Amino acid sequence: MIWFMSPEALWFVGHCVNLSSEQAAELRTLAADRHVTADVALRARIVLWAGEGRRRKDIAELAGVSARTVDRTRTRYVENGVAGLVERKRGGGKEQVPPQTRSRVIALTRMTPPPESGLSHWSTRNVTLLDGRRHVFECR
């Protein structure tokens, strides 16, 4: 990867993609395979077009993606081969309810409601009112 800096702009010149005939055939097969996700097929076409020597602006227009996506796809292919075209696993989301709060709510719901409450069983609303954290537990 090479970065050029000018006062007006910063732009990226990606990896050069030189494909052997075997690599090009493999990418053509991947791009036409009906059992491959559309994203992977599109990435294969992007690499094929880059291998043909097309400009990234033209590739981006043909593929309907940004020039940055073209750069990223070419880089991933050069570094990882066909495996670089497959979607990567993404990290899971942050746990929304802290473990201490979760265990407190579970313990509370395993007990019967106090007799003075007049409740026969716990509802989500009753637990949140008792806990004082309505915004955390109640789904709207």
mmCIF file of N, CA and C in Angstrom:
data_model
loop_
_atom_site.group_PDB
_atom_site.id
_atom_site.type_symbol
_atom_site.label_atom_id
_atom_site.label_comp_id
_atom_site.label_asym_id
_atom_site.label_seq_id
_atom_site.Cartn_x
_atom_site.Cartn_y
_atom_site.Cartn_z
ATOM 1 N N MET A 1 0.839 -1.171 0.000
ATOM 2 C CA MET A 1 0.000 0.000 0.000
ATOM 3 C C MET A 1 0.884 1.235 0.000
ATOM 4 N N ILE A 2 0.509 2.232 -0.774
ATOM 5 C CA ILE A 2 1.270 3.460 -0.849
ATOM 6 C C ILE A 2 0.316 4.621 -0.593
ATOM 7 N N TRP A 3 0.702 5.514 0.291
ATOM 8 C CA TRP A 3 -0.108 6.695 0.582
ATOM 9 C C TRP A 3 0.575 7.916 -0.021
ATOM 10 N N PHE A 4 -0.178 8.749 -0.713
ATOM 11 C CA PHE A 4 0.337 10.004 -1.244
ATOM 12 C C PHE A 4 -0.380 11.134 -0.515
ATOM 13 N N MET A 5 0.361 12.143 -0.126
ATOM 14 C CA MET A 5 -0.244 13.263 0.593
ATOM 15 C C MET A 5 -0.045 14.531 -0.226
ATOM 16 N N SER A 6 -1.096 15.269 -0.407
ATOM 17 C CA SER A 6 -1.009 16.574 -1.044
ATOM 18 C C SER A 6 -1.842 17.530 -0.210
ATOM 19 N N PRO A 7 -1.660 18.828 -0.347
ATOM 20 C CA PRO A 7 -2.450 19.763 0.459
ATOM 21 C C PRO A 7 -3.946 19.635 0.186
ATOM 22 N N GLU A 8 -4.309 19.278 -1.035
ATOM 23 C CA GLU A 8 -5.728 19.212 -1.389
ATOM 24 C C GLU A 8 -6.397 17.911 -0.971
ATOM 25 N N ALA A 9 -5.671 16.805 -1.059
ATOM 26 C CA ALA A 9 -6.339 15.516 -0.860
ATOM 27 C C ALA A 9 -5.361 14.449 -0.414
ATOM 28 N N LEU A 10 -5.939 13.393 0.102
ATOM 29 C CA LEU A 10 -5.176 12.202 0.455
ATOM 30 C C LEU A 10 -5.854 11.061 -0.293
ATOM 31 N N TRP A 11 -5.114 10.310 -1.067
ATOM 32 C CA TRP A 11 -5.733 9.200 -1.781
ATOM 33 C C TRP A 11 -4.874 7.958 -1.683
ATOM 34 N N PHE A 12 -5.483 6.843 -1.970
ATOM 35 C CA PHE A 12 -4.865 5.536 -1.769
ATOM 36 C C PHE A 12 -4.679 4.855 -3.102
ATOM 37 N N VAL A 13 -3.488 4.333 -3.307
ATOM 38 C CA VAL A 13 -3.242 3.503 -4.483
ATOM 39 C C VAL A 13 -3.088 2.089 -3.971
ATOM 40 N N GLY A 14 -4.005 1.209 -4.334
ATOM 41 C CA GLY A 14 -4.030 -0.139 -3.770
ATOM 42 C C GLY A 14 -3.001 -1.062 -4.376
ATOM 43 N N HIS A 15 -3.055 -2.282 -3.915
ATOM 44 C CA HIS A 15 -2.163 -3.317 -4.423
ATOM 45 C C HIS A 15 -2.444 -3.568 -5.896
ATOM 46 N N CYS A 16 -1.408 -3.861 -6.622
ATOM 47 C CA CYS A 16 -1.549 -4.244 -8.019
ATOM 48 C C CYS A 16 -1.980 -5.711 -8.048
ATOM 49 N N VAL A 17 -2.951 -6.027 -8.872
ATOM 50 C CA VAL A 17 -3.445 -7.399 -8.934
ATOM 51 C C VAL A 17 -3.015 -8.015 -10.257
ATOM 52 N N ASN A 18 -2.081 -8.937 -10.182
ATOM 53 C CA ASN A 18 -1.646 -9.695 -11.357
ATOM 54 C C ASN A 18 -2.146 -11.120 -11.189
ATOM 55 N N LEU A 19 -3.073 -11.523 -12.047
ATOM 56 C CA LEU A 19 -3.691 -12.841 -11.915
ATOM 57 C C LEU A 19 -3.091 -13.828 -12.908
ATOM 58 N N SER A 20 -2.814 -15.022 -12.407
ATOM 59 C CA SER A 20 -2.422 -16.105 -13.316
ATOM 60 C C SER A 20 -3.693 -16.617 -13.987
ATOM 61 N N SER A 21 -3.553 -17.427 -15.005
ATOM 62 C CA SER A 21 -4.739 -17.960 -15.685
ATOM 63 C C SER A 21 -5.543 -18.853 -14.744
ATOM 64 N N GLU A 22 -4.854 -19.576 -13.840
ATOM 65 C CA GLU A 22 -5.558 -20.435 -12.869
ATOM 66 C C GLU A 22 -6.351 -19.589 -11.874
ATOM 67 N N GLN A 23 -5.741 -18.498 -11.402
ATOM 68 C CA GLN A 23 -6.432 -17.626 -10.455
ATOM 69 C C GLN A 23 -7.642 -16.973 -11.112
ATOM 70 N N ALA A 24 -7.477 -16.518 -12.345
ATOM 71 C CA ALA A 24 -8.583 -15.893 -13.066
ATOM 72 C C ALA A 24 -9.716 -16.891 -13.278
ATOM 73 N N ALA A 25 -9.375 -18.129 -13.620
ATOM 74 C CA ALA A 25 -10.403 -19.162 -13.813
ATOM 75 C C ALA A 25 -11.133 -19.435 -12.502
ATOM 76 N N GLU A 26 -10.387 -19.497 -11.405
ATOM 77 C CA GLU A 26 -11.002 -19.738 -10.093
ATOM 78 C C GLU A 26 -11.945 -18.593 -9.722
ATOM 79 N N LEU A 27 -11.534 -17.362 -9.991
ATOM 80 C CA LEU A 27 -12.385 -16.210 -9.686
ATOM 81 C C LEU A 27 -13.622 -16.174 -10.580
ATOM 82 N N ARG A 28 -13.478 -16.534 -11.857
ATOM 83 C CA ARG A 28 -14.639 -16.592 -12.758
ATOM 84 C C ARG A 28 -15.644 -17.634 -12.280
ATOM 85 N N THR A 29 -15.125 -18.784 -11.847
ATOM 86 C CA THR A 29 -15.994 -19.838 -11.316
ATOM 87 C C THR A 29 -16.723 -19.345 -10.077
ATOM 88 N N LEU A 30 -15.993 -18.668 -9.205
ATOM 89 C CA LEU A 30 -16.572 -18.146 -7.968
ATOM 90 C C LEU A 30 -17.636 -17.090 -8.265
ATOM 91 N N ALA A 31 -17.367 -16.228 -9.233
ATOM 92 C CA ALA A 31 -18.308 -15.162 -9.583
ATOM 93 C C ALA A 31 -19.595 -15.718 -10.181
ATOM 94 N N ALA A 32 -19.517 -16.878 -10.844
ATOM 95 C CA ALA A 32 -20.692 -17.468 -11.494
ATOM 96 C C ALA A 32 -21.392 -18.516 -10.633
ATOM 97 N N ASP A 33 -20.785 -18.909 -9.528
ATOM 98 C CA ASP A 33 -21.331 -19.980 -8.683
ATOM 99 C C ASP A 33 -22.608 -19.518 -7.983
ATOM 100 N N ARG A 34 -23.682 -20.280 -8.129
ATOM 101 C CA ARG A 34 -24.965 -19.935 -7.520
ATOM 102 C C ARG A 34 -25.010 -20.264 -6.035
ATOM 103 N N HIS A 35 -24.041 -21.029 -5.561
ATOM 104 C CA HIS A 35 -24.017 -21.424 -4.154
ATOM 105 C C HIS A 35 -23.147 -20.495 -3.312
ATOM 106 N N VAL A 36 -22.650 -19.441 -3.914
ATOM 107 C CA VAL A 36 -21.812 -18.462 -3.223
ATOM 108 C C VAL A 36 -22.661 -17.224 -2.963
ATOM 109 N N THR A 37 -22.423 -16.550 -1.836
ATOM 110 C CA THR A 37 -23.207 -15.349 -1.546
ATOM 111 C C THR A 37 -22.928 -14.277 -2.596
ATOM 112 N N ALA A 38 -23.882 -13.382 -2.752
ATOM 113 C CA ALA A 38 -23.750 -12.312 -3.743
ATOM 114 C C ALA A 38 -22.548 -11.422 -3.438
ATOM 115 N N ASP A 39 -22.264 -11.205 -2.155
ATOM 116 C CA ASP A 39 -21.116 -10.373 -1.777
ATOM 117 C C ASP A 39 -19.804 -10.990 -2.239
ATOM 118 N N VAL A 40 -19.655 -12.286 -2.053
ATOM 119 C CA VAL A 40 -18.423 -12.972 -2.455
ATOM 120 C C VAL A 40 -18.289 -12.947 -3.979
ATOM 121 N N ALA A 41 -19.387 -13.177 -4.695
ATOM 122 C CA ALA A 41 -19.356 -13.140 -6.161
ATOM 123 C C ALA A 41 -18.972 -11.742 -6.655
ATOM 124 N N LEU A 42 -19.504 -10.714 -6.003
ATOM 125 C CA LEU A 42 -19.164 -9.343 -6.380
ATOM 126 C C LEU A 42 -17.684 -9.063 -6.133
ATOM 127 N N ARG A 43 -17.176 -9.497 -5.002
ATOM 128 C CA ARG A 43 -15.750 -9.301 -4.707
ATOM 129 C C ARG A 43 -14.871 -10.024 -5.735
ATOM 130 N N ALA A 44 -15.295 -11.212 -6.156
ATOM 131 C CA ALA A 44 -14.538 -11.948 -7.175
ATOM 132 C C ALA A 44 -14.520 -11.166 -8.490
ATOM 133 N N ARG A 45 -15.663 -10.575 -8.859
ATOM 134 C CA ARG A 45 -15.714 -9.771 -10.086
ATOM 135 C C ARG A 45 -14.822 -8.530 -9.970
ATOM 136 N N ILE A 46 -14.814 -7.914 -8.784
ATOM 137 C CA ILE A 46 -13.961 -6.736 -8.567
ATOM 138 C C ILE A 46 -12.498 -7.096 -8.800
ATOM 139 N N VAL A 47 -12.069 -8.233 -8.254
ATOM 140 C CA VAL A 47 -10.674 -8.662 -8.425
ATOM 141 C C VAL A 47 -10.400 -8.995 -9.890
ATOM 142 N N LEU A 48 -11.344 -9.636 -10.556
ATOM 143 C CA LEU A 48 -11.170 -9.942 -11.988
ATOM 144 C C LEU A 48 -10.995 -8.662 -12.805
ATOM 145 N N TRP A 49 -11.843 -7.669 -12.548
ATOM 146 C CA TRP A 49 -11.746 -6.405 -13.274
ATOM 147 C C TRP A 49 -10.417 -5.711 -12.976
ATOM 148 N N ALA A 50 -9.974 -5.801 -11.720
ATOM 149 C CA ALA A 50 -8.675 -5.213 -11.364
ATOM 150 C C ALA A 50 -7.553 -5.947 -12.089
ATOM 151 N N GLY A 51 -7.688 -7.261 -12.220
ATOM 152 C CA GLY A 51 -6.693 -8.057 -12.933
ATOM 153 C C GLY A 51 -6.634 -7.739 -14.414
ATOM 154 N N GLU A 52 -7.764 -7.271 -14.959
ATOM 155 C CA GLU A 52 -7.807 -6.864 -16.372
ATOM 156 C C GLU A 52 -7.150 -5.500 -16.581
ATOM 157 N N GLY A 53 -6.843 -4.821 -15.477
ATOM 158 C CA GLY A 53 -6.189 -3.515 -15.577
ATOM 159 C C GLY A 53 -7.136 -2.336 -15.572
ATOM 160 N N ARG A 54 -8.394 -2.563 -15.221
ATOM 161 C CA ARG A 54 -9.342 -1.446 -15.184
ATOM 162 C C ARG A 54 -9.015 -0.519 -14.009
ATOM 163 N N ARG A 55 -9.386 0.749 -14.166
ATOM 164 C CA ARG A 55 -9.164 1.732 -13.104
ATOM 165 C C ARG A 55 -10.150 1.505 -11.966
ATOM 166 N N ARG A 56 -9.728 1.854 -10.752
ATOM 167 C CA ARG A 56 -10.594 1.614 -9.593
ATOM 168 C C ARG A 56 -11.890 2.402 -9.679
ATOM 169 N N LYS A 57 -11.843 3.592 -10.270
ATOM 170 C CA LYS A 57 -13.057 4.390 -10.439
ATOM 171 C C LYS A 57 -14.048 3.648 -11.332
ATOM 172 N N ASP A 58 -13.553 3.062 -12.411
ATOM 173 C CA ASP A 58 -14.410 2.312 -13.332
ATOM 174 C C ASP A 58 -14.957 1.047 -12.664
ATOM 175 N N ILE A 59 -14.089 0.373 -11.905
ATOM 176 C CA ILE A 59 -14.521 -0.842 -11.192
ATOM 177 C C ILE A 59 -15.607 -0.492 -10.190
ATOM 178 N N ALA A 60 -15.408 0.598 -9.455
ATOM 179 C CA ALA A 60 -16.396 1.021 -8.454
ATOM 180 C C ALA A 60 -17.739 1.312 -9.110
ATOM 181 N N GLU A 61 -17.700 1.953 -10.258
ATOM 182 C CA GLU A 61 -18.928 2.269 -10.980
ATOM 183 C C GLU A 61 -19.617 0.996 -11.482
ATOM 184 N N LEU A 62 -18.847 0.082 -12.055
ATOM 185 C CA LEU A 62 -19.403 -1.190 -12.543
ATOM 186 C C LEU A 62 -20.029 -2.001 -11.412
ATOM 187 N N ALA A 63 -19.339 -2.038 -10.263
ATOM 188 C CA ALA A 63 -19.786 -2.868 -9.143
ATOM 189 C C ALA A 63 -20.839 -2.179 -8.290
ATOM 190 N N GLY A 64 -20.968 -0.871 -8.423
ATOM 191 C CA GLY A 64 -21.926 -0.137 -7.603
ATOM 192 C C GLY A 64 -21.452 0.010 -6.164
ATOM 193 N N VAL A 65 -20.144 0.134 -5.987
ATOM 194 C CA VAL A 65 -19.559 0.290 -4.654
ATOM 195 C C VAL A 65 -18.636 1.506 -4.672
ATOM 196 N N SER A 66 -18.093 1.845 -3.511
ATOM 197 C CA SER A 66 -17.160 2.968 -3.435
ATOM 198 C C SER A 66 -15.768 2.528 -3.880
ATOM 199 N N ALA A 67 -14.943 3.506 -4.218
ATOM 200 C CA ALA A 67 -13.555 3.216 -4.594
ATOM 201 C C ALA A 67 -12.810 2.600 -3.411
ATOM 202 N N ARG A 68 -13.184 2.995 -2.214
ATOM 203 C CA ARG A 68 -12.555 2.429 -1.014
ATOM 204 C C ARG A 68 -12.842 0.929 -0.903
ATOM 205 N N THR A 69 -14.057 0.527 -1.241
ATOM 206 C CA THR A 69 -14.402 -0.897 -1.220
ATOM 207 C C THR A 69 -13.572 -1.661 -2.244
ATOM 208 N N VAL A 70 -13.354 -1.064 -3.400
ATOM 209 C CA VAL A 70 -12.512 -1.695 -4.426
ATOM 210 C C VAL A 70 -11.105 -1.882 -3.878
ATOM 211 N N ASP A 71 -10.559 -0.844 -3.250
ATOM 212 C CA ASP A 71 -9.212 -0.936 -2.670
ATOM 213 C C ASP A 71 -9.140 -2.023 -1.610
ATOM 214 N N ARG A 72 -10.133 -2.044 -0.736
ATOM 215 C CA ARG A 72 -10.159 -3.033 0.347
ATOM 216 C C ARG A 72 -10.238 -4.452 -0.207
ATOM 217 N N THR A 73 -11.056 -4.647 -1.230
ATOM 218 C CA THR A 73 -11.220 -5.973 -1.828
ATOM 219 C C THR A 73 -9.930 -6.432 -2.495
ATOM 220 N N ARG A 74 -9.300 -5.551 -3.250
ATOM 221 C CA ARG A 74 -8.029 -5.909 -3.894
ATOM 222 C C ARG A 74 -6.972 -6.256 -2.851
ATOM 223 N N THR A 75 -6.880 -5.451 -1.814
ATOM 224 C CA THR A 75 -5.885 -5.688 -0.758
ATOM 225 C C THR A 75 -6.123 -7.024 -0.076
ATOM 226 N N ARG A 76 -7.383 -7.301 0.255
ATOM 227 C CA ARG A 76 -7.701 -8.570 0.923
ATOM 228 C C ARG A 76 -7.373 -9.759 0.027
ATOM 229 N N TYR A 77 -7.608 -9.627 -1.281
ATOM 230 C CA TYR A 77 -7.297 -10.731 -2.188
ATOM 231 C C TYR A 77 -5.786 -10.934 -2.295
ATOM 232 N N VAL A 78 -5.036 -9.856 -2.438
ATOM 233 C CA VAL A 78 -3.579 -9.968 -2.564
ATOM 234 C C VAL A 78 -2.980 -10.580 -1.301
ATOM 235 N N GLU A 79 -3.502 -10.198 -0.132
ATOM 236 C CA GLU A 79 -2.946 -10.690 1.135
ATOM 237 C C GLU A 79 -3.410 -12.097 1.492
ATOM 238 N N ASN A 80 -4.674 -12.450 1.161
ATOM 239 C CA ASN A 80 -5.250 -13.717 1.628
ATOM 240 C C ASN A 80 -5.772 -14.631 0.534
ATOM 241 N N GLY A 81 -5.706 -14.233 -0.709
ATOM 242 C CA GLY A 81 -6.240 -15.061 -1.777
ATOM 243 C C GLY A 81 -7.760 -15.109 -1.741
ATOM 244 N N VAL A 82 -8.326 -16.208 -2.206
ATOM 245 C CA VAL A 82 -9.785 -16.361 -2.263
ATOM 246 C C VAL A 82 -10.398 -16.274 -0.865
ATOM 247 N N ALA A 83 -9.678 -16.736 0.146
ATOM 248 C CA ALA A 83 -10.187 -16.669 1.526
ATOM 249 C C ALA A 83 -10.439 -15.223 1.946
ATOM 250 N N GLY A 84 -9.722 -14.279 1.370
ATOM 251 C CA GLY A 84 -9.916 -12.873 1.693
ATOM 252 C C GLY A 84 -11.207 -12.295 1.144
ATOM 253 N N LEU A 85 -11.847 -13.001 0.223
ATOM 254 C CA LEU A 85 -13.096 -12.514 -0.359
ATOM 255 C C LEU A 85 -14.316 -12.905 0.468
ATOM 256 N N VAL A 86 -14.144 -13.870 1.356
ATOM 257 C CA VAL A 86 -15.252 -14.350 2.186
ATOM 258 C C VAL A 86 -15.464 -13.380 3.341
ATOM 259 N N GLU A 87 -16.720 -13.177 3.692
ATOM 260 C CA GLU A 87 -17.066 -12.271 4.791
ATOM 261 C C GLU A 87 -16.409 -12.721 6.081
ATOM 262 N N ARG A 88 -15.815 -11.769 6.785
ATOM 263 C CA ARG A 88 -15.169 -12.088 8.061
ATOM 264 C C ARG A 88 -16.189 -12.071 9.185
ATOM 265 N N LYS A 89 -15.898 -12.843 10.219
ATOM 266 C CA LYS A 89 -16.753 -12.839 11.405
ATOM 267 C C LYS A 89 -16.594 -11.494 12.101
ATOM 268 N N ARG A 90 -17.684 -10.991 12.584
ATOM 269 C CA ARG A 90 -17.650 -9.723 13.313
ATOM 270 C C ARG A 90 -17.881 -9.996 14.782
ATOM 271 N N GLY A 91 -17.379 -9.135 15.599
ATOM 272 C CA GLY A 91 -17.529 -9.294 17.043
ATOM 273 C C GLY A 91 -18.982 -9.132 17.461
ATOM 274 N N GLY A 92 -19.349 -9.798 18.522
ATOM 275 C CA GLY A 92 -20.703 -9.690 19.034
ATOM 276 C C GLY A 92 -20.938 -8.343 19.698
ATOM 277 N N GLY A 93 -22.178 -8.035 19.914
ATOM 278 C CA GLY A 93 -22.527 -6.784 20.567
ATOM 279 C C GLY A 93 -22.218 -6.812 22.052
ATOM 280 N N LYS A 94 -22.218 -5.641 22.631
ATOM 281 C CA LYS A 94 -21.953 -5.507 24.056
ATOM 282 C C LYS A 94 -23.148 -6.059 24.839
ATOM 283 N N GLU A 95 -22.863 -6.744 25.934
ATOM 284 C CA GLU A 95 -23.940 -7.290 26.754
ATOM 285 C C GLU A 95 -24.747 -6.133 27.325
ATOM 286 N N GLN A 96 -26.070 -6.181 27.163
ATOM 287 C CA GLN A 96 -26.896 -5.045 27.540
ATOM 288 C C GLN A 96 -27.250 -5.018 29.015
ATOM 289 N N VAL A 97 -27.327 -6.167 29.643
ATOM 290 C CA VAL A 97 -27.660 -6.216 31.065
ATOM 291 C C VAL A 97 -26.455 -6.777 31.809
ATOM 292 N N PRO A 98 -25.914 -6.011 32.776
ATOM 293 C CA PRO A 98 -24.755 -6.504 33.524
ATOM 294 C C PRO A 98 -25.068 -7.816 34.242
ATOM 295 N N PRO A 99 -24.073 -8.692 34.409
ATOM 296 C CA PRO A 99 -24.291 -9.996 35.050
ATOM 297 C C PRO A 99 -24.887 -9.898 36.456
ATOM 298 N N GLN A 100 -24.474 -8.898 37.237
ATOM 299 C CA GLN A 100 -25.014 -8.756 38.599
ATOM 300 C C GLN A 100 -26.509 -8.458 38.558
ATOM 301 N N THR A 101 -26.908 -7.578 37.669
ATOM 302 C CA THR A 101 -28.321 -7.230 37.547
ATOM 303 C C THR A 101 -29.116 -8.430 37.058
ATOM 304 N N ARG A 102 -28.570 -9.142 36.092
ATOM 305 C CA ARG A 102 -29.241 -10.329 35.563
ATOM 306 C C ARG A 102 -29.478 -11.358 36.670
ATOM 307 N N SER A 103 -28.455 -11.634 37.470
ATOM 308 C CA SER A 103 -28.610 -12.636 38.537
ATOM 309 C C SER A 103 -29.597 -12.158 39.597
ATOM 310 N N ARG A 104 -29.629 -10.836 39.873
ATOM 311 C CA ARG A 104 -30.587 -10.310 40.854
ATOM 312 C C ARG A 104 -32.021 -10.489 40.356
ATOM 313 N N VAL A 105 -32.251 -10.239 39.080
ATOM 314 C CA VAL A 105 -33.600 -10.384 38.515
ATOM 315 C C VAL A 105 -34.012 -11.850 38.500
ATOM 316 N N ILE A 106 -33.099 -12.738 38.132
ATOM 317 C CA ILE A 106 -33.422 -14.171 38.113
ATOM 318 C C ILE A 106 -33.780 -14.646 39.513
ATOM 319 N N ALA A 107 -33.005 -14.226 40.505
ATOM 320 C CA ALA A 107 -33.298 -14.618 41.896
ATOM 321 C C ALA A 107 -34.653 -14.078 42.329
ATOM 322 N N LEU A 108 -34.961 -12.847 41.952
ATOM 323 C CA LEU A 108 -36.234 -12.232 42.324
ATOM 324 C C LEU A 108 -37.411 -12.974 41.700
ATOM 325 N N THR A 109 -37.290 -13.365 40.443
ATOM 326 C CA THR A 109 -38.409 -14.029 39.773
ATOM 327 C C THR A 109 -38.611 -15.465 40.240
ATOM 328 N N ARG A 110 -37.616 -16.041 40.883
ATOM 329 C CA ARG A 110 -37.778 -17.397 41.417
ATOM 330 C C ARG A 110 -38.523 -17.404 42.746
ATOM 331 N N MET A 111 -38.629 -16.238 43.355
ATOM 332 C CA MET A 111 -39.389 -16.133 44.613
ATOM 333 C C MET A 111 -40.831 -15.753 44.268
ATOM 334 N N THR A 112 -41.747 -16.073 45.147
ATOM 335 C CA THR A 112 -43.131 -15.638 44.937
ATOM 336 C C THR A 112 -43.237 -14.176 45.356
ATOM 337 N N PRO A 113 -44.103 -13.415 44.712
ATOM 338 C CA PRO A 113 -44.248 -12.004 45.075
ATOM 339 C C PRO A 113 -44.709 -11.859 46.529
ATOM 340 N N PRO A 114 -44.329 -10.773 47.205
ATOM 341 C CA PRO A 114 -44.769 -10.575 48.588
ATOM 342 C C PRO A 114 -46.301 -10.508 48.663
ATOM 343 N N PRO A 115 -46.895 -11.044 49.737
ATOM 344 C CA PRO A 115 -48.365 -11.059 49.853
ATOM 345 C C PRO A 115 -48.982 -9.668 49.804
ATOM 346 N N GLU A 116 -48.282 -8.661 50.360
ATOM 347 C CA GLU A 116 -48.842 -7.304 50.378
ATOM 348 C C GLU A 116 -48.899 -6.663 48.989
ATOM 349 N N SER A 117 -48.198 -7.264 48.019
ATOM 350 C CA SER A 117 -48.224 -6.708 46.666
ATOM 351 C C SER A 117 -49.521 -7.052 45.947
ATOM 352 N N GLY A 118 -50.189 -8.122 46.375
ATOM 353 C CA GLY A 118 -51.424 -8.533 45.728
ATOM 354 C C GLY A 118 -51.194 -9.221 44.390
ATOM 355 N N LEU A 119 -49.962 -9.598 44.109
ATOM 356 C CA LEU A 119 -49.634 -10.242 42.839
ATOM 357 C C LEU A 119 -49.628 -11.755 42.993
ATOM 358 N N SER A 120 -50.111 -12.457 41.973
ATOM 359 C CA SER A 120 -50.061 -13.917 41.999
ATOM 360 C C SER A 120 -48.769 -14.429 41.351
ATOM 361 N N HIS A 121 -48.173 -13.617 40.466
ATOM 362 C CA HIS A 121 -46.928 -13.989 39.796
ATOM 363 C C HIS A 121 -46.217 -12.706 39.358
ATOM 364 N N TRP A 122 -44.963 -12.856 38.970
ATOM 365 C CA TRP A 122 -44.194 -11.697 38.523
ATOM 366 C C TRP A 122 -44.458 -11.423 37.042
ATOM 367 N N SER A 123 -44.557 -10.165 36.701
ATOM 368 C CA SER A 123 -44.576 -9.758 35.293
ATOM 369 C C SER A 123 -43.318 -8.919 35.058
ATOM 370 N N THR A 124 -42.996 -8.702 33.821
ATOM 371 C CA THR A 124 -41.815 -7.889 33.506
ATOM 372 C C THR A 124 -41.944 -6.507 34.119
ATOM 373 N N ARG A 125 -43.105 -5.921 33.996
ATOM 374 C CA ARG A 125 -43.336 -4.582 34.540
ATOM 375 C C ARG A 125 -43.169 -4.563 36.052
ATOM 376 N N ASN A 126 -43.712 -5.565 36.746
ATOM 377 C CA ASN A 126 -43.593 -5.594 38.206
ATOM 378 C C ASN A 126 -42.144 -5.743 38.650
ATOM 379 N N VAL A 127 -41.384 -6.566 37.953
ATOM 380 C CA VAL A 127 -39.971 -6.742 38.306
ATOM 381 C C VAL A 127 -39.220 -5.434 38.108
ATOM 382 N N THR A 128 -39.470 -4.743 36.999
ATOM 383 C CA THR A 128 -38.757 -3.489 36.748
ATOM 384 C C THR A 128 -39.153 -2.414 37.745
ATOM 385 N N LEU A 129 -40.420 -2.365 38.127
ATOM 386 C CA LEU A 129 -40.841 -1.383 39.125
ATOM 387 C C LEU A 129 -40.173 -1.659 40.464
ATOM 388 N N LEU A 130 -40.093 -2.918 40.837
ATOM 389 C CA LEU A 130 -39.475 -3.283 42.105
ATOM 390 C C LEU A 130 -37.972 -3.019 42.061
ATOM 391 N N ASP A 131 -37.353 -3.285 40.936
ATOM 392 C CA ASP A 131 -35.910 -3.102 40.811
ATOM 393 C C ASP A 131 -35.538 -1.630 40.648
ATOM 394 N N GLY A 132 -36.434 -0.823 40.099
ATOM 395 C CA GLY A 132 -36.143 0.590 39.908
ATOM 396 C C GLY A 132 -35.357 0.885 38.642
ATOM 397 N N ARG A 133 -35.255 -0.064 37.749
ATOM 398 C CA ARG A 133 -34.518 0.135 36.491
ATOM 399 C C ARG A 133 -35.435 -0.154 35.308
ATOM 400 N N ARG A 134 -36.473 0.549 35.217
ATOM 401 C CA ARG A 134 -37.486 0.306 34.205
ATOM 402 C C ARG A 134 -36.900 0.302 32.789
ATOM 403 N N HIS A 135 -35.998 1.227 32.501
ATOM 404 C CA HIS A 135 -35.472 1.343 31.138
ATOM 405 C C HIS A 135 -34.602 0.158 30.736
ATOM 406 N N VAL A 136 -34.083 -0.595 31.699
ATOM 407 C CA VAL A 136 -33.194 -1.711 31.378
ATOM 408 C C VAL A 136 -33.974 -2.963 31.012
ATOM 409 N N PHE A 137 -35.053 -3.236 31.729
ATOM 410 C CA PHE A 137 -35.717 -4.530 31.584
ATOM 411 C C PHE A 137 -36.977 -4.520 30.743
ATOM 412 N N GLU A 138 -37.707 -3.451 30.772
ATOM 413 C CA GLU A 138 -39.006 -3.488 30.124
ATOM 414 C C GLU A 138 -38.883 -3.259 28.628
ATOM 415 N N CYS A 139 -39.484 -4.141 27.869
ATOM 416 C CA CYS A 139 -39.516 -4.008 26.414
ATOM 417 C C CYS A 139 -40.780 -3.262 26.040
ATOM 418 N N ARG A 140 -40.676 -2.359 25.104
ATOM 419 C CA ARG A 140 -41.871 -1.598 24.697
ATOM 420 C C ARG A 140 -42.259 -1.939 23.300
#
